PDB file of C-alpha atoms in Angstrom:
ATOM      1  CA  MET A   1      32.019   4.790  -1.548  1.00 63.00           C
ATOM      2  CA  THR A   2      30.710   2.915   1.906  1.00 90.00           C
ATOM      3  CA  ARG A   3      27.093   1.655   1.538  1.00 96.00           C
ATOM      4  CA  ALA A   4      25.645   0.508   4.588  1.00 98.00           C
ATOM      5  CA  LEU A   5      22.560  -1.626   4.736  1.00 98.00           C
ATOM      6  CA  ILE A   6      20.327  -1.010   8.001  1.00 98.00           C
ATOM      7  CA  PRO A   7      17.961  -4.585   7.764  1.00 98.00           C
ATOM      8  CA  GLY A   8      14.479  -4.890   9.784  1.00 96.00           C
ATOM      9  CA  SER A   9      11.330  -5.842   9.343  1.00 96.00           C
ATOM     10  CA  PHE A  10       9.992  -2.109  10.682  1.00 97.00           C
ATOM     11  CA  ASP A  11       6.621  -3.261  11.770  1.00 97.00           C
ATOM     12  CA  PRO A  12       6.352  -0.472  12.349  1.00 97.00           C
ATOM     13  CA  ILE A  13       9.574   1.772  11.947  1.00 98.00           C
ATOM     14  CA  THR A  14      10.256   3.294  15.698  1.00 98.00           C
ATOM     15  CA  LEU A  15      12.365   6.382  17.400  1.00 98.00           C
ATOM     16  CA  GLY A  16      14.849   3.771  18.163  1.00 97.00           C
ATOM     17  CA  HIS A  17      15.099   2.294  14.341  1.00 98.00           C
ATOM     18  CA  VAL A  18      15.269   6.379  13.319  1.00 98.00           C
ATOM     19  CA  ASP A  19      17.670   7.103  15.103  1.00 97.00           C
ATOM     20  CA  ILE A  20      20.383   4.091  14.708  1.00 98.00           C
ATOM     21  CA  ILE A  21      19.285   5.636  10.471  1.00 98.00           C
ATOM     22  CA  GLU A  22      20.870   8.515  11.341  1.00 98.00           C
ATOM     23  CA  ARG A  23      23.741   7.821  13.518  1.00 97.00           C
ATOM     24  CA  CYS A  24      24.556   6.244   9.921  1.00 98.00           C
ATOM     25  CA  THR A  25      24.280   8.664   8.191  1.00 97.00           C
ATOM     26  CA  ASN A  26      26.979  10.537   9.466  1.00 95.00           C
ATOM     27  CA  LEU A  27      29.496   7.346   9.979  1.00 96.00           C
ATOM     28  CA  PHE A  28      28.356   6.419   5.818  1.00 97.00           C
ATOM     29  CA  GLU A  29      28.547   7.755   2.028  1.00 96.00           C
ATOM     30  CA  ASP A  30      25.088   5.976   1.159  1.00 97.00           C
ATOM     31  CA  VAL A  31      22.872   4.673   4.093  1.00 98.00           C
ATOM     32  CA  ILE A  32      20.122   2.130   3.462  1.00 98.00           C
ATOM     33  CA  VAL A  33      17.142   1.167   5.257  1.00 98.00           C
ATOM     34  CA  GLY A  34      16.625  -2.640   4.364  1.00 98.00           C
ATOM     35  CA  VAL A  35      12.923  -3.647   4.872  1.00 98.00           C
ATOM     36  CA  ALA A  36      13.163  -7.834   5.356  1.00 96.00           C
ATOM     37  CA  ASN A  37       9.821 -10.050   5.686  1.00 92.00           C
ATOM     38  CA  ASN A  38      10.727 -12.295   8.721  1.00 85.00           C
ATOM     39  CA  TRP A  39       8.789 -15.398   8.061  1.00 82.00           C
ATOM     40  CA  SER A  40       8.143 -16.050  12.747  1.00 82.00           C
ATOM     41  CA  LYS A  41       6.850 -13.109  12.792  1.00 83.00           C
ATOM     42  CA  ARG A  42       2.828 -11.942  12.097  1.00 88.00           C
ATOM     43  CA  TYR A  43       3.063  -8.573  10.938  1.00 94.00           C
ATOM     44  CA  LEU A  44      -0.120  -5.371  11.265  1.00 95.00           C
ATOM     45  CA  PHE A  45       1.759  -4.439   8.331  1.00 96.00           C
ATOM     46  CA  ASN A  46       2.369  -5.706   5.045  1.00 96.00           C
ATOM     47  CA  ALA A  47       6.144  -4.786   3.107  1.00 96.00           C
ATOM     48  CA  HIS A  48       4.447  -1.970   0.666  1.00 97.00           C
ATOM     49  CA  GLU A  49       3.123  -0.578   4.305  1.00 98.00           C
ATOM     50  CA  ARG A  50       6.134  -0.633   6.048  1.00 98.00           C
ATOM     51  CA  VAL A  51       8.347   0.738   2.847  1.00 98.00           C
ATOM     52  CA  SER A  52       6.904   3.417   2.095  1.00 98.00           C
ATOM     53  CA  LEU A  53       6.520   4.813   6.063  1.00 98.00           C
ATOM     54  CA  ALA A  54       9.976   4.342   6.279  1.00 98.00           C
ATOM     55  CA  LYS A  55      10.569   6.278   3.414  1.00 98.00           C
ATOM     56  CA  THR A  56       8.415   8.762   4.799  1.00 98.00           C
ATOM     57  CA  VAL A  57      10.270   9.173   7.763  1.00 98.00           C
ATOM     58  CA  THR A  58      14.097   9.037   6.463  1.00 98.00           C
ATOM     59  CA  GLN A  59      13.054  11.708   3.853  1.00 97.00           C
ATOM     60  CA  ASN A  60      14.754  14.195   5.066  1.00 97.00           C
ATOM     61  CA  LEU A  61      18.192  12.851   5.376  1.00 97.00           C
ATOM     62  CA  ALA A  62      19.965  13.223   1.588  1.00 93.00           C
ATOM     63  CA  ASN A  63      21.849   9.806   1.818  1.00 96.00           C
ATOM     64  CA  VAL A  64      19.589   6.825   2.587  1.00 98.00           C
ATOM     65  CA  GLN A  65      17.637   4.834   0.634  1.00 98.00           C
ATOM     66  CA  VAL A  66      14.960   2.536   1.895  1.00 98.00           C
ATOM     67  CA  ALA A  67      14.647  -1.374  -0.130  1.00 98.00           C
ATOM     68  CA  ARG A  68      12.959  -4.137   0.286  1.00 98.00           C
ATOM     69  CA  VAL A  69      14.915  -6.701   0.920  1.00 97.00           C
ATOM     70  CA  GLU A  70      14.640 -10.069  -0.244  1.00 95.00           C
ATOM     71  CA  GLY A  71      16.136 -13.218   0.423  1.00 94.00           C
ATOM     72  CA  LEU A  72      19.651 -14.408   2.340  1.00 94.00           C
ATOM     73  CA  LEU A  73      20.559 -11.181   3.518  1.00 96.00           C
ATOM     74  CA  ALA A  74      24.090 -11.530   3.009  1.00 97.00           C
ATOM     75  CA  LEU A  75      23.417 -12.876  -0.604  1.00 96.00           C
ATOM     76  CA  TRP A  76      21.372  -9.804  -1.317  1.00 97.00           C
ATOM     77  CA  CYS A  77      24.042  -7.569   0.001  1.00 97.00           C
ATOM     78  CA  GLU A  78      26.483  -9.172  -2.250  1.00 96.00           C
ATOM     79  CA  GLN A  79      24.373  -8.498  -5.203  1.00 96.00           C
ATOM     80  CA  ASN A  80      23.496  -4.533  -4.019  1.00 97.00           C
ATOM     81  CA  GLY A  81      27.195  -3.359  -3.568  1.00 96.00           C
ATOM     82  CA  VAL A  82      26.442  -3.301   0.505  1.00 97.00           C
ATOM     83  CA  ASP A  83      29.818  -2.787   2.217  1.00 94.00           C
ATOM     84  CA  VAL A  84      28.744  -3.561   5.905  1.00 98.00           C
ATOM     85  CA  ILE A  85      25.535  -4.296   7.319  1.00 98.00           C
ATOM     86  CA  VAL A  86      23.994  -2.560  10.444  1.00 98.00           C
ATOM     87  CA  LYS A  87      22.285  -3.350  13.632  1.00 97.00           C
ATOM     88  CA  GLY A  88      20.835  -2.044  16.634  1.00 96.00           C
ATOM     89  CA  LEU A  89      21.786  -3.713  19.735  1.00 96.00           C
ATOM     90  CA  ARG A  90      19.488  -2.489  22.986  1.00 94.00           C
ATOM     91  CA  THR A  91      19.828  -5.147  25.328  1.00 91.00           C
ATOM     92  CA  ALA A  92      22.446  -8.263  26.017  1.00 91.00           C
ATOM     93  CA  GLY A  93      19.685 -10.331  24.179  1.00 91.00           C
ATOM     94  CA  ASP A  94      20.008  -8.501  20.921  1.00 91.00           C
ATOM     95  CA  ALA A  95      23.219  -9.407  21.113  1.00 93.00           C
ATOM     96  CA  SER A  96      22.894 -12.595  21.467  1.00 93.00           C
ATOM     97  CA  PHE A  97      20.894 -12.667  18.584  1.00 92.00           C
ATOM     98  CA  GLU A  98      22.525 -11.006  16.353  1.00 95.00           C
ATOM     99  CA  LEU A  99      25.841 -12.291  16.560  1.00 95.00           C
ATOM    100  CA  PRO A 100      25.658 -15.507  14.925  1.00 96.00           C
ATOM    101  CA  GLN A 101      24.206 -14.335  12.807  1.00 95.00           C
ATOM    102  CA  ALA A 102      26.793 -11.888  11.346  1.00 97.00           C
ATOM    103  CA  THR A 103      28.891 -14.979  11.384  1.00 97.00           C
ATOM    104  CA  VAL A 104      26.906 -16.615   9.297  1.00 96.00           C
ATOM    105  CA  ASN A 105      26.717 -13.484   6.902  1.00 96.00           C
ATOM    106  CA  HIS A 106      30.353 -12.967   6.766  1.00 97.00           C
ATOM    107  CA  ASN A 107      30.544 -17.189   6.031  1.00 96.00           C
ATOM    108  CA  LEU A 108      28.118 -16.456   2.982  1.00 95.00           C
ATOM    109  CA  ALA A 109      29.615 -13.467   1.454  1.00 95.00           C
ATOM    110  CA  ASP A 110      32.276 -12.192   3.507  1.00 93.00           C
ATOM    111  CA  ILE A 111      30.530  -8.908   4.699  1.00 96.00           C
ATOM    112  CA  GLU A 112      30.627  -7.322   8.162  1.00 96.00           C
ATOM    113  CA  THR A 113      28.297  -6.193  10.770  1.00 97.00           C
ATOM    114  CA  LEU A 114      29.024  -3.636  12.407  1.00 97.00           C
ATOM    115  CA  PHE A 115      27.073  -3.244  15.799  1.00 97.00           C
ATOM    116  CA  LEU A 116      25.808   0.380  17.411  1.00 97.00           C
ATOM    117  CA  PRO A 117      23.913   0.603  20.545  1.00 96.00           C
ATOM    118  CA  THR A 118      20.858   2.129  21.010  1.00 95.00           C
ATOM    119  CA  ARG A 119      21.070   5.719  23.236  1.00 96.00           C
ATOM    120  CA  ALA A 120      19.653   4.535  27.051  1.00 95.00           C
ATOM    121  CA  HIS A 121      16.594   6.342  26.360  1.00 96.00           C
ATOM    122  CA  LEU A 122      15.530   5.001  23.664  1.00 96.00           C
ATOM    123  CA  ALA A 123      16.520   1.338  24.412  1.00 95.00           C
ATOM    124  CA  HIS A 124      12.541  -0.085  25.805  1.00 95.00           C
ATOM    125  CA  ILE A 125      11.101   0.614  22.419  1.00 96.00           C
ATOM    126  CA  SER A 126      10.462  -2.279  20.172  1.00 95.00           C
ATOM    127  CA  SER A 127       8.416  -2.806  17.413  1.00 95.00           C
ATOM    128  CA  THR A 128       6.498  -5.696  19.672  1.00 93.00           C
ATOM    129  CA  ILE A 129       5.656  -2.914  22.122  1.00 96.00           C
ATOM    130  CA  VAL A 130       4.671  -0.218  20.142  1.00 97.00           C
ATOM    131  CA  LYS A 131       2.472  -2.574  18.771  1.00 96.00           C
ATOM    132  CA  GLU A 132       0.897  -4.093  22.231  1.00 95.00           C
ATOM    133  CA  VAL A 133       0.372   0.016  23.824  1.00 97.00           C
ATOM    134  CA  ALA A 134      -1.513   0.914  20.161  1.00 96.00           C
ATOM    135  CA  VAL A 135      -3.292  -2.518  20.127  1.00 94.00           C
ATOM    136  CA  ASN A 136      -4.462  -1.320  24.012  1.00 94.00           C
ATOM    137  CA  LYS A 137      -5.389   2.413  23.115  1.00 93.00           C
ATOM    138  CA  GLY A 138      -2.200   3.214  24.722  1.00 95.00           C
ATOM    139  CA  SER A 139      -0.209   6.834  23.724  1.00 96.00           C
ATOM    140  CA  VAL A 140       2.689   5.726  21.436  1.00 97.00           C
ATOM    141  CA  ARG A 141       3.646   9.334  21.000  1.00 96.00           C
ATOM    142  CA  ALA A 142       6.943   9.217  22.160  1.00 97.00           C
ATOM    143  CA  MET A 143       8.331   5.527  20.499  1.00 98.00           C
ATOM    144  CA  VAL A 144       6.973   6.539  17.026  1.00 98.00           C
ATOM    145  CA  PRO A 145       7.276   8.962  13.969  1.00 98.00           C
ATOM    146  CA  GLU A 146       4.686  11.171  14.146  1.00 97.00           C
ATOM    147  CA  PRO A 147       2.990   9.759  10.498  1.00 97.00           C
ATOM    148  CA  VAL A 148       3.712   6.188  11.894  1.00 98.00           C
ATOM    149  CA  GLU A 149       1.555   6.996  15.039  1.00 97.00           C
ATOM    150  CA  ARG A 150      -0.967   8.237  13.081  1.00 97.00           C
ATOM    151  CA  ALA A 151      -0.859   4.680  10.418  1.00 97.00           C
ATOM    152  CA  LEU A 152      -0.936   2.759  13.495  1.00 96.00           C
ATOM    153  CA  ARG A 153      -4.014   4.028  15.278  1.00 94.00           C
ATOM    154  CA  ASP A 154      -5.833   3.990  11.415  1.00 95.00           C
ATOM    155  CA  ARG A 155      -4.659   0.745  10.952  1.00 95.00           C
ATOM    156  CA  ILE A 156      -6.083  -1.059  14.572  1.00 92.00           C
ATOM    157  CA  ASP A 157      -9.941   1.570  14.563  1.00 88.00           C
ATOM    158  CA  SER A 158      -9.663  -0.325  10.967  1.00 85.00           C
ATOM    159  CA  THR A 159      -9.193  -4.088  12.552  1.00 75.00           C
ATOM    160  CA  THR A 160     -11.718  -5.552  14.490  1.00 53.00           C
ATOM    161  CA  THR A 161      -8.963  -8.409  15.188  1.00 51.00           C
ATOM    162  CA  LEU A 162      -4.786  -8.529  14.499  1.00 46.00           C
TER     163      LEU A 162
END
């Protein structure tokens, strides 16, 4: 069985993320959406909330599961029988960031990373942009699934400062 991990912080999960996940369901037998923490990021949603949102928006995809990824990604993959890491690339900047990580992951656990280009109509979407638009009361309807839009609105309406 071919198991693929799509790792990310997913704060929040966007339509770009969902597109990569859906495309992977046609390429791999088992797809894991791995919700991880990045110590350099400030999160709007905690890990439990990000896992929950990812489960909600992928619930109709039969071969997708959502898991919390802790520790070194390569070692987590090794411990959980993951065959390949899949990363979506929006820009050349993403590639510059992801290529060294792919090399480290391969050196640590002999795991390959597959880069899947984001579809052009979704390439402008990032979780950071989504949060910026939402915090400033703009519409994120074209950037995130409806349950995520609702969660963003609820979180921002209930929070005085981020």
